[in-house]
Amino acid sequence: MLAVVTVAIVLQRHLFGVVVLTTIYSFLMASVLIVLDAVDVAMTEASVGAGISTVILLATLHLISTTEMRSFRTKVLPLVVAIGTGALLVWGTLALPPFGTADAIIHKHVGPRYLSDTIKETGVPNAVTSVLADYRGYDTLGETTVIFTAGIGVMLLLRGMRRRGRTEEGGDGQ
Amino acid sequence: MATLIDLAQHYNYIVTIFLMMAGLYIVIARGNMVKKLIGLSIFQTSVYLLYIEPGKIIGGTAPIIDPAFSVYSNPLPHVLILTAIVVGVATLALGLALVVRINEAYGTVEEEEIVEKDRDV
């Protein structure tokens, strides 16, 4: 189903439709994540991916034209590149342990330690929260830095536009 | 036969990689910049799946400690992807701001029209 929506996104040329499909895609992704036991990630994906992304995409579409031009370029090369890379990656994943097995390498690393010691060391029953805020707190600090920088970037880019818009309006008045 | 069983056990990865390649295809083949950014975010979400999938244990539950359960999925990929989602939205916002600026400067967000206008100048 996720794959069907993705194909629709590729084919849809009207950008408003694309945005709506992207939202549907995000919600489907969130449901898949719940099935995969990643409830925290699913919650974030539903609110951030389906919520905030949609809002900023729609805000952008409000500022620019909403139909996509028909491209004259050849589509063969991108298709070949995508299929080639995909085949290579599928071949690579065959070496991974089968889906859902408990004795995979990933479950022998730090994961079990987080799970067994989280109550004793942090007092938080949700292991995702304790790892995010305690064990890997510096990651979260870095994440906030990235968001802060992106926020500054967006503000600088859009503030300049608003100022120019005002001068143009002033020029029309005279 | 062995290969078929192998493929069935890695079915989830194959779907993930299909999504990934759809994103890659949009990024390369489409000239519209908003569409390119959407392709990029599809690629990104497929990477989320790629990380979360190995952490799942069949029969396990979400990693919230409770005496009623003993098998949990691995919490570490969840944390990493939580960070990645938020960073992904930040980059999407920055990219869209750039698109709006490009639209203001060139009057279009189509790559080919922009290249043409540059050539005229």
Tab-separated table of C-alpha atoms in Angstrom:
chain	number	residue	atom	x	y	z
A	1	MET	CA	0.000	0.000	0.000
A	2	LEU	CA	2.874	2.281	0.867
A	3	ALA	CA	4.419	1.307	-2.448
A	4	VAL	CA	1.198	2.169	-4.317
A	5	VAL	CA	1.067	5.642	-2.766
A	6	THR	CA	4.724	6.155	-3.648
A	7	VAL	CA	4.088	5.276	-7.285
A	8	ALA	CA	1.177	7.724	-7.286
A	9	ILE	CA	3.498	10.435	-5.955
A	10	VAL	CA	5.948	9.753	-8.767
A	11	LEU	CA	3.200	10.026	-11.396
A	12	GLN	CA	1.156	12.928	-10.026
A	13	ARG	CA	2.107	16.206	-11.646
A	14	HIS	CA	-0.205	18.534	-9.808
A	15	LEU	CA	1.829	19.520	-6.782
A	16	PHE	CA	-1.176	19.945	-4.467
A	17	GLY	CA	-2.079	16.326	-5.102
A	18	VAL	CA	1.498	15.354	-4.399
A	19	VAL	CA	1.394	17.067	-1.009
A	20	VAL	CA	-1.831	15.301	-0.048
A	21	LEU	CA	-0.356	11.970	-1.133
A	22	THR	CA	2.775	12.694	0.904
A	23	THR	CA	0.597	13.157	3.979
A	24	ILE	CA	-1.139	9.834	3.350
A	25	TYR	CA	2.286	8.281	2.889
A	26	SER	CA	3.418	9.657	6.257
A	27	PHE	CA	0.396	8.237	8.068
A	28	LEU	CA	0.900	4.839	6.446
A	29	MET	CA	4.550	5.007	7.452
A	30	ALA	CA	3.494	5.761	11.038
A	31	SER	CA	1.229	2.696	11.087
A	32	VAL	CA	4.056	0.533	9.770
A	33	LEU	CA	6.294	1.870	12.532
A	34	ILE	CA	3.702	0.928	15.161
A	35	VAL	CA	3.660	-2.598	13.777
A	36	LEU	CA	7.453	-2.590	14.121
A	37	ASP	CA	7.108	-1.688	17.858
A	38	ALA	CA	8.557	1.782	17.378
A	39	VAL	CA	5.687	3.671	19.019
A	40	ASP	CA	7.719	6.782	19.832
A	41	VAL	CA	8.988	7.033	16.289
A	42	ALA	CA	5.478	6.492	14.920
A	43	MET	CA	4.149	9.323	17.077
A	44	THR	CA	6.885	11.661	15.862
A	45	GLU	CA	6.370	10.640	12.248
A	46	ALA	CA	2.620	11.251	12.469
A	47	SER	CA	2.971	14.676	14.067
A	48	VAL	CA	6.109	15.916	12.336
A	49	GLY	CA	6.019	14.045	9.022
A	50	ALA	CA	2.303	14.305	8.399
A	51	GLY	CA	1.662	17.534	10.307
A	52	ILE	CA	4.492	20.033	10.089
A	53	SER	CA	5.836	18.851	6.708
A	54	THR	CA	2.391	19.254	5.152
A	55	VAL	CA	2.012	22.725	6.596
A	56	ILE	CA	5.350	23.960	5.264
A	57	LEU	CA	4.802	22.294	1.886
A	58	LEU	CA	1.412	23.976	1.553
A	59	ALA	CA	2.916	27.294	2.634
A	60	THR	CA	5.500	26.933	-0.126
A	61	LEU	CA	2.864	26.039	-2.712
A	62	HIS	CA	0.983	29.157	-1.682
A	63	LEU	CA	4.045	31.180	-2.705
A	64	ILE	CA	4.868	29.408	-5.979
A	65	SER	CA	3.009	27.835	-8.922
A	66	THR	CA	1.348	24.491	-8.283
A	67	THR	CA	1.710	22.537	-11.516
A	68	GLU	CA	4.761	20.667	-12.573
A	69	MET	CA	6.124	21.135	-16.080
A	70	ARG	CA	6.350	18.106	-18.356
A	71	SER	CA	10.012	17.257	-18.554
A	72	PHE	CA	11.710	16.862	-21.933
A	73	ARG	CA	14.696	15.036	-20.582
A	74	THR	CA	15.192	11.348	-21.142
A	75	LYS	CA	13.926	9.156	-18.324
A	76	VAL	CA	15.994	6.112	-19.174
A	77	LEU	CA	19.179	7.063	-17.363
A	78	PRO	CA	17.550	7.846	-13.966
A	79	LEU	CA	15.515	4.639	-14.214
A	80	VAL	CA	18.624	2.580	-14.944
A	81	VAL	CA	20.522	4.237	-12.088
A	82	ALA	CA	17.641	3.649	-9.642
A	83	ILE	CA	17.058	0.020	-10.629
A	84	GLY	CA	20.796	-0.726	-10.641
A	85	THR	CA	21.326	0.736	-7.190
A	86	GLY	CA	18.189	-1.012	-5.942
A	87	ALA	CA	19.351	-4.407	-7.201
A	88	LEU	CA	22.737	-3.881	-5.581
A	89	LEU	CA	21.093	-2.965	-2.259
A	90	VAL	CA	18.724	-5.947	-2.351
A	91	TRP	CA	21.713	-8.189	-2.968
A	92	GLY	CA	23.422	-6.516	0.007
A	93	THR	CA	20.464	-6.992	2.376
A	94	LEU	CA	20.387	-10.732	1.696
A	95	ALA	CA	23.429	-10.975	3.959
A	96	LEU	CA	21.475	-9.406	6.864
A	97	PRO	CA	19.907	-11.688	9.474
A	98	PRO	CA	16.287	-12.651	8.643
A	99	PHE	CA	13.558	-10.261	9.768
A	100	GLY	CA	12.450	-10.498	13.394
A	101	THR	CA	14.972	-12.977	14.765
A	102	ALA	CA	16.012	-12.427	18.389
A	103	ASP	CA	19.604	-13.661	18.033
A	104	ALA	CA	20.690	-11.090	15.431
A	105	ILE	CA	23.887	-9.159	16.126
A	106	ILE	CA	21.968	-5.931	16.746
A	107	HIS	CA	20.332	-7.458	19.849
A	108	LYS	CA	23.690	-8.518	21.323
A	109	HIS	CA	25.195	-5.029	21.403
A	110	VAL	CA	24.269	-2.175	23.782
A	111	GLY	CA	20.511	-2.672	23.339
A	112	PRO	CA	20.041	-5.267	26.104
A	113	ARG	CA	22.093	-3.178	28.526
A	114	TYR	CA	19.818	-0.190	27.982
A	115	LEU	CA	16.778	-2.404	28.513
A	116	SER	CA	18.027	-4.134	31.681
A	117	ASP	CA	19.538	-1.099	33.433
A	118	THR	CA	17.221	1.726	32.452
A	119	ILE	CA	14.991	1.507	35.560
A	120	LYS	CA	17.958	1.186	37.935
A	121	GLU	CA	20.030	3.964	36.370
A	122	THR	CA	17.458	6.509	35.200
A	123	GLY	CA	14.128	5.530	36.725
A	124	VAL	CA	12.384	5.909	33.370
A	125	PRO	CA	10.470	2.826	32.201
A	126	ASN	CA	10.402	3.912	28.556
A	127	ALA	CA	13.806	2.849	27.236
A	128	VAL	CA	13.563	5.138	24.213
A	129	THR	CA	13.181	8.193	26.437
A	130	SER	CA	16.007	7.215	28.744
A	131	VAL	CA	18.404	6.544	25.880
A	132	LEU	CA	17.406	9.778	24.131
A	133	ALA	CA	17.732	12.029	27.138
A	134	ASP	CA	20.303	10.245	29.317
A	135	TYR	CA	22.603	7.811	27.556
A	136	ARG	CA	22.789	9.714	24.283
A	137	GLY	CA	22.012	13.210	25.506
A	138	TYR	CA	24.746	14.734	23.358
A	139	ASP	CA	22.999	13.478	20.218
A	140	THR	CA	19.926	15.380	21.248
A	141	LEU	CA	22.020	18.472	21.885
A	142	GLY	CA	23.446	18.173	18.371
A	143	GLU	CA	19.933	17.720	16.988
A	144	THR	CA	18.755	20.911	18.647
A	145	THR	CA	21.761	22.722	17.189
A	146	VAL	CA	20.826	21.534	13.695
A	147	ILE	CA	17.225	22.692	14.105
A	148	PHE	CA	18.386	26.028	15.462
A	149	THR	CA	20.729	26.530	12.502
A	150	ALA	CA	18.001	25.548	10.029
A	151	GLY	CA	15.611	27.954	11.731
A	152	ILE	CA	18.106	30.800	11.405
A	153	GLY	CA	18.638	29.894	7.739
A	154	VAL	CA	14.931	29.916	6.938
A	155	MET	CA	14.447	33.205	8.773
A	156	LEU	CA	17.313	34.897	6.923
A	157	LEU	CA	16.115	33.657	3.525
A	158	LEU	CA	12.492	34.652	4.004
A	159	ARG	CA	13.014	37.925	5.852
A	160	GLY	CA	14.993	39.331	2.939
A	161	MET	CA	12.076	38.493	0.660
A	162	ARG	CA	9.531	40.248	2.827
A	163	ARG	CA	11.667	43.404	2.950
A	164	ARG	CA	12.032	43.491	-0.836
A	165	GLY	CA	8.311	42.900	-1.223
A	166	ARG	CA	7.642	45.957	0.914
A	167	THR	CA	9.999	48.199	-1.111
A	168	GLU	CA	8.318	47.089	-4.325
A	169	GLU	CA	4.925	47.942	-2.921
A	170	GLY	CA	6.271	51.342	-1.845
A	171	GLY	CA	7.636	51.878	-5.367
A	172	ASP	CA	4.226	51.137	-6.886
A	173	GLY	CA	2.611	53.705	-4.651
A	174	GLN	CA	4.817	56.551	-5.861
B	1	MET	CA	14.708	-22.710	-3.442
B	2	ALA	CA	17.107	-21.507	-0.782
B	3	THR	CA	17.270	-18.156	-2.559
B	4	LEU	CA	13.470	-17.928	-2.547
B	5	ILE	CA	13.285	-18.492	1.207
B	6	ASP	CA	16.051	-15.949	1.632
B	7	LEU	CA	14.064	-13.418	-0.404
B	8	ALA	CA	10.912	-14.109	1.624
B	9	GLN	CA	12.767	-13.539	4.886
B	10	HIS	CA	14.075	-10.237	3.592
B	11	TYR	CA	10.791	-9.133	1.992
B	12	ASN	CA	10.609	-6.072	4.289
B	13	TYR	CA	14.012	-4.882	3.095
B	14	ILE	CA	12.977	-5.275	-0.530
B	15	VAL	CA	9.938	-3.030	-0.007
B	16	THR	CA	12.113	-0.521	1.829
B	17	ILE	CA	14.591	-0.448	-1.024
B	18	PHE	CA	11.761	-0.042	-3.529
B	19	LEU	CA	10.656	3.097	-1.656
B	20	MET	CA	14.244	4.281	-1.505
B	21	MET	CA	14.698	3.890	-5.245
B	22	ALA	CA	11.387	5.651	-5.961
B	23	GLY	CA	12.744	8.600	-3.969
B	24	LEU	CA	16.056	8.472	-5.807
B	25	TYR	CA	14.259	8.339	-9.161
B	26	ILE	CA	12.175	11.433	-8.312
B	27	VAL	CA	15.279	13.321	-7.232
B	28	ILE	CA	17.172	12.546	-10.449
B	29	ALA	CA	14.394	12.530	-13.051
B	30	ARG	CA	12.144	15.403	-12.011
B	31	GLY	CA	13.055	19.018	-12.655
B	32	ASN	CA	10.544	20.596	-10.287
B	33	MET	CA	12.326	21.497	-7.081
B	34	VAL	CA	9.403	20.935	-4.717
B	35	LYS	CA	8.995	17.478	-6.229
B	36	LYS	CA	12.720	16.854	-5.769
B	37	LEU	CA	12.449	17.731	-2.069
B	38	ILE	CA	9.458	15.403	-1.660
B	39	GLY	CA	11.513	12.662	-3.323
B	40	LEU	CA	14.296	13.369	-0.880
B	41	SER	CA	11.932	12.996	2.075
B	42	ILE	CA	10.593	9.695	0.672
B	43	PHE	CA	14.172	8.486	0.485
B	44	GLN	CA	14.619	9.631	4.071
B	45	THR	CA	11.567	7.796	5.414
B	46	SER	CA	12.715	4.618	3.693
B	47	VAL	CA	16.009	4.963	5.555
B	48	TYR	CA	14.007	5.217	8.805
B	49	LEU	CA	12.412	1.888	7.942
B	50	LEU	CA	15.797	0.386	7.113
B	51	TYR	CA	17.002	1.277	10.606
B	52	ILE	CA	13.882	0.265	12.527
B	53	GLU	CA	13.366	-3.106	10.822
B	54	PRO	CA	16.415	-4.954	12.230
B	55	GLY	CA	15.448	-3.793	15.739
B	56	LYS	CA	12.119	-5.629	15.645
B	57	ILE	CA	11.862	-9.027	17.305
B	58	ILE	CA	8.837	-11.121	16.320
B	59	GLY	CA	6.819	-11.617	19.507
B	60	GLY	CA	8.489	-8.655	21.226
B	61	THR	CA	6.793	-5.450	22.351
B	62	ALA	CA	7.661	-1.762	22.353
B	63	PRO	CA	10.674	-1.009	24.592
B	64	ILE	CA	8.720	0.205	27.622
B	65	ILE	CA	9.794	-1.802	30.655
B	66	ASP	CA	6.914	-3.642	32.287
B	67	PRO	CA	6.906	-6.802	34.402
B	68	ALA	CA	4.276	-8.336	32.140
B	69	PHE	CA	6.680	-8.550	29.185
B	70	SER	CA	10.151	-9.941	28.777
B	71	VAL	CA	11.004	-9.506	25.083
B	72	TYR	CA	11.416	-5.971	23.811
B	73	SER	CA	12.447	-4.545	20.471
B	74	ASN	CA	15.783	-2.789	20.405
B	75	PRO	CA	15.399	0.851	21.584
B	76	LEU	CA	18.616	2.213	20.068
B	77	PRO	CA	17.470	2.495	16.423
B	78	HIS	CA	14.260	4.151	17.606
B	79	VAL	CA	16.255	6.875	19.330
B	80	LEU	CA	18.503	7.457	16.336
B	81	ILE	CA	15.536	7.706	13.985
B	82	LEU	CA	13.664	10.041	16.320
B	83	THR	CA	16.594	12.405	15.930
B	84	ALA	CA	16.701	11.813	12.179
B	85	ILE	CA	12.996	12.646	11.667
B	86	VAL	CA	13.320	16.017	13.337
B	87	VAL	CA	16.533	16.859	11.498
B	88	GLY	CA	14.837	15.759	8.261
B	89	VAL	CA	12.035	18.255	8.751
B	90	ALA	CA	14.552	20.999	9.517
B	91	THR	CA	16.381	20.332	6.244
B	92	LEU	CA	13.065	20.143	4.353
B	93	ALA	CA	12.093	23.542	5.731
B	94	LEU	CA	15.459	25.030	4.750
B	95	GLY	CA	15.203	23.503	1.271
B	96	LEU	CA	11.702	24.901	0.758
B	97	ALA	CA	12.862	28.339	1.893
B	98	LEU	CA	15.591	28.145	-0.760
B	99	VAL	CA	12.969	27.109	-3.340
B	100	VAL	CA	10.864	30.142	-2.453
B	101	ARG	CA	13.888	32.398	-2.891
B	102	ILE	CA	14.770	30.772	-6.236
B	103	ASN	CA	11.170	31.246	-7.354
B	104	GLU	CA	11.445	34.905	-6.439
B	105	ALA	CA	14.696	35.389	-8.346
B	106	TYR	CA	13.829	33.392	-11.501
B	107	GLY	CA	10.034	33.282	-11.495
B	108	THR	CA	10.088	29.482	-11.785
B	109	VAL	CA	11.127	26.386	-9.848
B	110	GLU	CA	11.735	24.191	-12.883
B	111	GLU	CA	15.369	23.279	-13.286
B	112	GLU	CA	15.328	23.454	-17.102
B	113	GLU	CA	13.749	26.922	-17.240
B	114	ILE	CA	16.318	28.163	-14.735
B	115	VAL	CA	19.186	26.813	-16.828
B	116	GLU	CA	17.670	28.480	-19.915
B	117	LYS	CA	17.370	31.845	-18.171
B	118	ASP	CA	20.970	31.568	-17.009
B	119	ARG	CA	22.052	30.877	-20.593
B	120	ASP	CA	20.196	33.952	-21.868
B	121	VAL	CA	22.045	36.125	-19.381
